mmCIF file of C-alpha atoms in Angstrom:
data_model
loop_
_atom_site.group_PDB
_atom_site.id
_atom_site.type_symbol
_atom_site.label_atom_id
_atom_site.label_comp_id
_atom_site.label_asym_id
_atom_site.label_seq_id
_atom_site.Cartn_x
_atom_site.Cartn_y
_atom_site.Cartn_z
ATOM 1 C CA LYS A 579 -4.708 -1.143 -16.879
ATOM 2 C CA GLN A 580 -2.215 -2.518 -14.806
ATOM 3 C CA GLU A 581 -2.785 -5.526 -12.799
ATOM 4 C CA VAL A 582 -0.998 -7.275 -10.486
ATOM 5 C CA THR A 583 -0.933 -11.189 -9.052
ATOM 6 C CA GLN A 584 0.532 -12.514 -6.727
ATOM 7 C CA ILE A 585 0.765 -16.576 -6.357
ATOM 8 C CA PRO A 586 0.244 -18.635 -4.028
ATOM 9 C CA ALA A 587 -2.711 -16.929 -2.372
ATOM 10 C CA ALA A 588 -1.672 -18.456 1.240
ATOM 11 C CA LEU A 589 1.524 -20.760 1.673
ATOM 12 C CA SER A 590 2.219 -23.042 5.229
ATOM 13 C CA VAL A 591 5.841 -24.249 5.252
ATOM 14 C CA PRO A 592 7.688 -25.463 8.337
ATOM 15 C CA GLU A 593 10.613 -23.305 9.964
ATOM 16 C CA GLY A 594 13.644 -22.782 8.701
ATOM 17 C CA GLU A 595 12.557 -23.027 5.215
ATOM 18 C CA ASN A 596 13.371 -20.893 2.132
ATOM 19 C CA LEU A 597 11.006 -20.056 0.474
ATOM 20 C CA VAL A 598 9.818 -17.445 -2.753
ATOM 21 C CA LEU A 599 6.530 -15.508 -3.117
ATOM 22 C CA ASN A 600 5.923 -14.515 -6.472
ATOM 23 C CA CYS A 601 4.262 -11.669 -8.295
ATOM 24 C CA SER A 602 3.642 -10.498 -11.888
ATOM 25 C CA PHE A 603 1.954 -7.610 -13.230
ATOM 26 C CA THR A 604 0.816 -7.279 -17.095
ATOM 27 C CA ASP A 605 2.325 -3.368 -18.239
ATOM 28 C CA SER A 606 6.227 -3.944 -17.637
ATOM 29 C CA ALA A 607 6.282 0.052 -18.056
ATOM 30 C CA ILE A 608 7.040 0.576 -14.456
ATOM 31 C CA TYR A 609 8.973 3.220 -12.486
ATOM 32 C CA ASN A 610 9.740 0.530 -9.045
ATOM 33 C CA LEU A 611 8.475 -2.109 -7.834
ATOM 34 C CA GLN A 612 7.961 -2.531 -3.992
ATOM 35 C CA TRP A 613 7.514 -5.204 -0.992
ATOM 36 C CA PHE A 614 5.716 -4.909 2.020
ATOM 37 C CA ARG A 615 4.386 -6.999 4.981
ATOM 38 C CA GLN A 616 0.954 -6.447 6.871
ATOM 39 C CA ASP A 617 0.389 -7.775 10.069
ATOM 40 C CA PRO A 618 -2.881 -8.472 11.333
ATOM 41 C CA GLY A 619 -5.321 -5.739 11.831
ATOM 42 C CA LYS A 620 -1.867 -3.081 11.261
ATOM 43 C CA GLY A 621 -0.741 -1.271 8.012
ATOM 44 C CA LEU A 622 1.384 -1.794 5.970
ATOM 45 C CA THR A 623 5.562 -1.834 5.900
ATOM 46 C CA SER A 624 7.678 -1.730 3.164
ATOM 47 C CA LEU A 625 10.207 -4.320 2.859
ATOM 48 C CA LEU A 626 12.051 -3.805 -0.399
ATOM 49 C CA LEU A 627 12.034 -1.646 -3.468
ATOM 50 C CA ILE A 628 12.779 -2.477 -6.443
ATOM 51 C CA GLN A 629 13.872 0.762 -9.257
ATOM 52 C CA SER A 630 13.118 -0.092 -12.821
ATOM 53 C CA SER A 631 16.890 -0.371 -13.528
ATOM 54 C CA GLN A 632 17.905 -2.930 -11.259
ATOM 55 C CA ARG A 633 17.797 -6.680 -11.022
ATOM 56 C CA GLU A 634 17.382 -7.212 -7.432
ATOM 57 C CA GLN A 635 17.615 -5.559 -3.662
ATOM 58 C CA THR A 636 18.336 -7.731 -0.297
ATOM 59 C CA SER A 637 17.130 -6.892 3.280
ATOM 60 C CA GLY A 638 19.146 -9.275 5.497
ATOM 61 C CA ARG A 639 16.925 -12.845 4.615
ATOM 62 C CA LEU A 640 15.024 -11.122 2.295
ATOM 63 C CA ASN A 641 15.898 -10.607 -1.328
ATOM 64 C CA ALA A 642 13.516 -9.085 -4.268
ATOM 65 C CA SER A 643 14.120 -9.689 -7.827
ATOM 66 C CA LEU A 644 12.349 -8.019 -11.196
ATOM 67 C CA ASP A 645 12.225 -8.859 -14.304
ATOM 68 C CA LYS A 646 10.870 -6.375 -16.053
ATOM 69 C CA SER A 647 10.130 -7.524 -19.660
ATOM 70 C CA SER A 648 8.343 -10.812 -18.299
ATOM 71 C CA GLY A 649 6.554 -8.580 -15.923
ATOM 72 C CA ARG A 650 7.383 -10.535 -12.713
ATOM 73 C CA SER A 651 8.828 -9.981 -9.314
ATOM 74 C CA THR A 652 9.750 -12.767 -6.832
ATOM 75 C CA LEU A 653 10.789 -11.997 -3.186
ATOM 76 C CA TYR A 654 12.749 -14.719 -1.479
ATOM 77 C CA ILE A 655 12.544 -15.837 2.035
ATOM 78 C CA ALA A 656 15.828 -17.033 3.779
ATOM 79 C CA ALA A 657 15.488 -19.954 6.665
ATOM 80 C CA SER A 658 11.963 -18.943 7.312
ATOM 81 C CA GLN A 659 10.537 -17.811 10.853
ATOM 82 C CA PRO A 660 7.483 -17.922 13.029
ATOM 83 C CA GLY A 661 7.574 -14.430 13.256
ATOM 84 C CA ASP A 662 7.801 -13.768 9.388
ATOM 85 C CA SER A 663 3.868 -15.315 9.415
ATOM 86 C CA ALA A 664 1.913 -11.981 7.886
ATOM 87 C CA THR A 665 0.724 -11.061 4.024
ATOM 88 C CA TYR A 666 3.202 -10.252 2.091
ATOM 89 C CA LEU A 667 2.264 -7.893 -0.747
ATOM 90 C CA CYS A 668 3.719 -6.139 -4.212
ATOM 91 C CA ALA A 669 3.305 -2.845 -5.700
ATOM 92 C CA VAL A 670 3.842 -1.022 -8.694
ATOM 93 C CA ARG A 671 4.233 2.328 -9.493
ATOM 94 C CA PRO A 672 3.600 3.096 -12.980
ATOM 95 C CA LYS A 673 6.871 4.608 -15.018
ATOM 96 C CA ALA A 674 7.408 8.271 -15.031
ATOM 97 C CA GLY A 675 4.828 11.332 -16.343
ATOM 98 C CA GLY A 676 2.840 13.393 -14.911
ATOM 99 C CA THR A 677 1.035 12.626 -11.903
ATOM 100 C CA SER A 678 0.953 8.864 -12.599
ATOM 101 C CA TYR A 679 3.605 8.400 -10.059
ATOM 102 C CA GLY A 680 0.548 8.365 -7.341
ATOM 103 C CA LYS A 681 -1.441 5.182 -8.378
ATOM 104 C CA LEU A 682 0.249 2.747 -7.447
ATOM 105 C CA THR A 683 -1.397 -1.141 -7.955
ATOM 106 C CA PHE A 684 -1.204 -3.868 -5.230
ATOM 107 C CA GLY A 685 -1.656 -7.102 -5.907
ATOM 108 C CA GLN A 686 -3.785 -9.043 -3.278
ATOM 109 C CA GLY A 687 -0.851 -10.272 -1.531
ATOM 110 C CA THR A 688 -0.265 -13.601 -0.088
ATOM 111 C CA ILE A 689 -0.560 -15.068 3.531
ATOM 112 C CA LEU A 690 2.358 -16.586 5.115
ATOM 113 C CA THR A 691 2.405 -19.369 7.527
ATOM 114 C CA VAL A 692 5.530 -19.890 9.302
ATOM 115 C CA HIS A 693 4.693 -22.766 12.139
ATOM 116 C CA PRO A 694 7.239 -24.136 14.344
ATOM 117 C CA ASN B 1108 8.824 8.385 15.559
ATOM 118 C CA ALA B 1109 4.953 9.133 14.940
ATOM 119 C CA GLY B 1110 5.623 8.653 11.296
ATOM 120 C CA VAL B 1111 1.618 8.598 9.444
ATOM 121 C CA THR B 1112 -0.603 8.633 12.212
ATOM 122 C CA GLN B 1113 -4.517 8.442 11.169
ATOM 123 C CA THR B 1114 -7.503 8.886 13.723
ATOM 124 C CA PRO B 1115 -9.715 7.749 14.409
ATOM 125 C CA LYS B 1116 -8.703 4.264 14.334
ATOM 126 C CA PHE B 1117 -12.482 2.562 14.535
ATOM 127 C CA ARG B 1118 -15.771 4.373 13.666
ATOM 128 C CA VAL B 1119 -19.511 3.515 13.276
ATOM 129 C CA LEU B 1120 -21.526 5.545 11.284
ATOM 130 C CA LYS B 1121 -25.261 5.240 10.035
ATOM 131 C CA THR B 1122 -26.134 5.100 6.339
ATOM 132 C CA GLY B 1123 -26.678 8.833 5.348
ATOM 133 C CA GLN B 1124 -23.734 10.694 7.657
ATOM 134 C CA SER B 1125 -20.946 12.427 7.246
ATOM 135 C CA MET B 1126 -17.442 11.964 8.511
ATOM 136 C CA THR B 1127 -13.668 13.153 7.900
ATOM 137 C CA LEU B 1128 -10.939 10.816 8.635
ATOM 138 C CA LEU B 1129 -7.357 12.531 9.072
ATOM 139 C CA CYS B 1130 -3.646 11.853 8.525
ATOM 140 C CA ALA B 1131 -0.560 13.408 9.641
ATOM 141 C CA GLN B 1132 2.539 12.660 8.823
ATOM 142 C CA ASP B 1133 5.563 14.197 10.218
ATOM 143 C CA MET B 1134 8.127 13.139 7.134
ATOM 144 C CA ASN B 1135 8.036 16.238 5.683
ATOM 145 C CA HIS B 1136 6.348 14.082 2.027
ATOM 146 C CA GLU B 1137 5.536 15.862 -0.850
ATOM 147 C CA TYR B 1138 3.096 12.640 -1.728
ATOM 148 C CA MET B 1139 0.240 11.599 0.155
ATOM 149 C CA TYR B 1140 -2.316 8.973 -0.190
ATOM 150 C CA TRP B 1141 -5.901 6.883 0.611
ATOM 151 C CA TYR B 1142 -6.546 3.064 0.183
ATOM 152 C CA ARG B 1143 -9.688 1.222 0.983
ATOM 153 C CA GLN B 1144 -8.701 -2.705 2.075
ATOM 154 C CA ASP B 1145 -11.472 -4.584 1.001
ATOM 155 C CA PRO B 1146 -11.290 -8.870 1.422
ATOM 156 C CA GLY B 1147 -10.623 -10.266 -1.748
ATOM 157 C CA MET B 1148 -10.215 -6.391 -3.514
ATOM 158 C CA GLY B 1149 -7.039 -5.746 -1.928
ATOM 159 C CA LEU B 1150 -5.848 -2.325 -1.442
ATOM 160 C CA ARG B 1151 -7.589 0.579 -4.510
ATOM 161 C CA LEU B 1152 -6.585 3.990 -4.085
ATOM 162 C CA ILE B 1153 -9.241 6.220 -3.787
ATOM 163 C CA HIS B 1154 -7.501 9.552 -4.059
ATOM 164 C CA TYR B 1155 -3.866 11.251 -3.691
ATOM 165 C CA SER B 1156 -2.309 14.126 -3.718
ATOM 166 C CA VAL B 1157 1.308 15.386 -4.818
ATOM 167 C CA GLY B 1158 1.981 18.456 -3.100
ATOM 168 C CA GLU B 1159 -0.309 20.970 -0.931
ATOM 169 C CA GLY B 1160 -3.199 21.673 -2.659
ATOM 170 C CA THR B 1161 -2.854 19.656 -5.031
ATOM 171 C CA THR B 1162 -5.273 16.094 -5.148
ATOM 172 C CA ALA B 1163 -5.786 13.961 -7.655
ATOM 173 C CA LYS B 1164 -8.370 10.712 -8.584
ATOM 174 C CA GLY B 1165 -7.562 7.544 -7.830
ATOM 175 C CA GLU B 1166 -8.799 4.014 -8.515
ATOM 176 C CA VAL B 1167 -12.401 4.320 -6.760
ATOM 177 C CA PRO B 1168 -13.129 7.956 -5.728
ATOM 178 C CA ASP B 1169 -16.641 7.878 -6.117
ATOM 179 C CA GLY B 1170 -18.291 8.777 -2.285
ATOM 180 C CA TYR B 1171 -14.879 10.286 -1.210
ATOM 181 C CA ASN B 1172 -13.501 13.947 -1.157
ATOM 182 C CA VAL B 1173 -10.349 15.324 -0.151
ATOM 183 C CA SER B 1174 -8.388 18.117 1.268
ATOM 184 C CA ARG B 1175 -4.618 18.536 1.063
ATOM 185 C CA LEU B 1176 -4.637 22.078 2.970
ATOM 186 C CA LYS B 1177 -1.289 21.554 5.063
ATOM 187 C CA LYS B 1178 1.741 19.595 3.487
ATOM 188 C CA GLN B 1179 1.322 17.340 6.496
ATOM 189 C CA ASN B 1180 -2.437 16.815 6.569
ATOM 190 C CA PHE B 1181 -4.296 14.640 4.112
ATOM 191 C CA LEU B 1182 -7.991 14.623 4.802
ATOM 192 C CA LEU B 1183 -10.725 12.102 3.769
ATOM 193 C CA GLY B 1184 -14.259 13.088 3.696
ATOM 194 C CA LEU B 1185 -16.970 10.972 3.759
ATOM 195 C CA GLU B 1186 -20.290 13.052 2.612
ATOM 196 C CA SER B 1187 -23.070 10.589 2.504
ATOM 197 C CA ALA B 1188 -22.043 7.073 4.011
ATOM 198 C CA ALA B 1189 -23.200 4.078 2.373
ATOM 199 C CA PRO B 1190 -23.117 0.494 3.532
ATOM 200 C CA SER B 1191 -20.737 -0.256 0.636
ATOM 201 C CA GLN B 1192 -18.190 1.987 1.888
ATOM 202 C CA THR B 1193 -17.739 -0.339 4.857
ATOM 203 C CA SER B 1194 -13.903 -1.053 4.893
ATOM 204 C CA VAL B 1195 -10.540 -0.560 6.500
ATOM 205 C CA TYR B 1196 -8.853 3.043 5.406
ATOM 206 C CA PHE B 1197 -5.378 3.311 5.232
ATOM 207 C CA CYS B 1198 -3.141 6.401 4.575
ATOM 208 C CA ALA B 1199 0.296 6.676 3.164
ATOM 209 C CA SER B 1200 3.161 9.225 2.243
ATOM 210 C CA SER B 1201 6.275 8.806 0.552
ATOM 211 C CA TYR B 1202 8.754 11.446 -1.725
ATOM 212 C CA PRO B 1203 7.910 11.452 -5.096
ATOM 213 C CA PRO B 1204 10.329 9.772 -6.893
ATOM 214 C CA GLY B 1205 13.895 10.309 -7.061
ATOM 215 C CA GLY B 1206 13.238 11.190 -3.703
ATOM 216 C CA GLY B 1207 13.411 7.816 -2.255
ATOM 217 C CA GLU B 1208 9.612 6.442 -2.916
ATOM 218 C CA LYS B 1209 8.976 4.458 0.281
ATOM 219 C CA LEU B 1210 5.594 4.064 1.399
ATOM 220 C CA PHE B 1211 5.233 4.665 4.520
ATOM 221 C CA PHE B 1212 1.756 3.293 5.737
ATOM 222 C CA GLY B 1213 -0.779 4.451 8.696
ATOM 223 C CA SER B 1214 -2.048 1.785 11.023
ATOM 224 C CA GLY B 1215 -5.610 1.956 9.292
ATOM 225 C CA THR B 1216 -9.285 2.808 10.568
ATOM 226 C CA GLN B 1217 -11.842 -0.088 10.835
ATOM 227 C CA LEU B 1218 -15.097 2.092 9.252
ATOM 228 C CA SER B 1219 -18.461 0.259 9.567
ATOM 229 C CA VAL B 1220 -21.376 1.800 8.051
ATOM 230 C CA LEU B 1221 -24.960 0.816 8.694
#
């Protein structure tokens, strides 16, 4: 059974800092990995999706990397801002085959607070 | 741009009552999902569908039923609600693998079962 772990559970940083969020998974047979952002009382918004054949994806100040063989992904946020405060979750999709595509497994998230 | 719409947004039920949560998406996505989110447990998959007329069990399907009669709609039913089903329920949709697999989420339904 796939298990996804995110460390740290919570992180508080001053504005302007660069930071790294970690995601690890136990089964390396994944199809892709996604990073999401969730604001309080809201749904999840997909930030970055990395296919299993890719090493990283970038969007603005966000960079996500994937090391499938070691079961790890990191989300790097550059020059953090108070507006980045949210919960960040990663999720893995199992490797292609049958209908298992649907069974995404989520980590429990990292609560990020960026203070002015 | 509507995206994924969930109704209702809030609901309070008494133990034993039934209800249906509705999810509608206007992006022509094949895949649709129902998740529940609980403190300390994260997001857990209840049921999902890979196309109209098909459904499959996820990680925590007991006590729930689903139907996908139309491609754009995915219904989640609770036949006899229990306090353990108090949670925030999220619907999501996506294209199948190879067609762009980013998940799009609704804003959630807060359900309390007394």
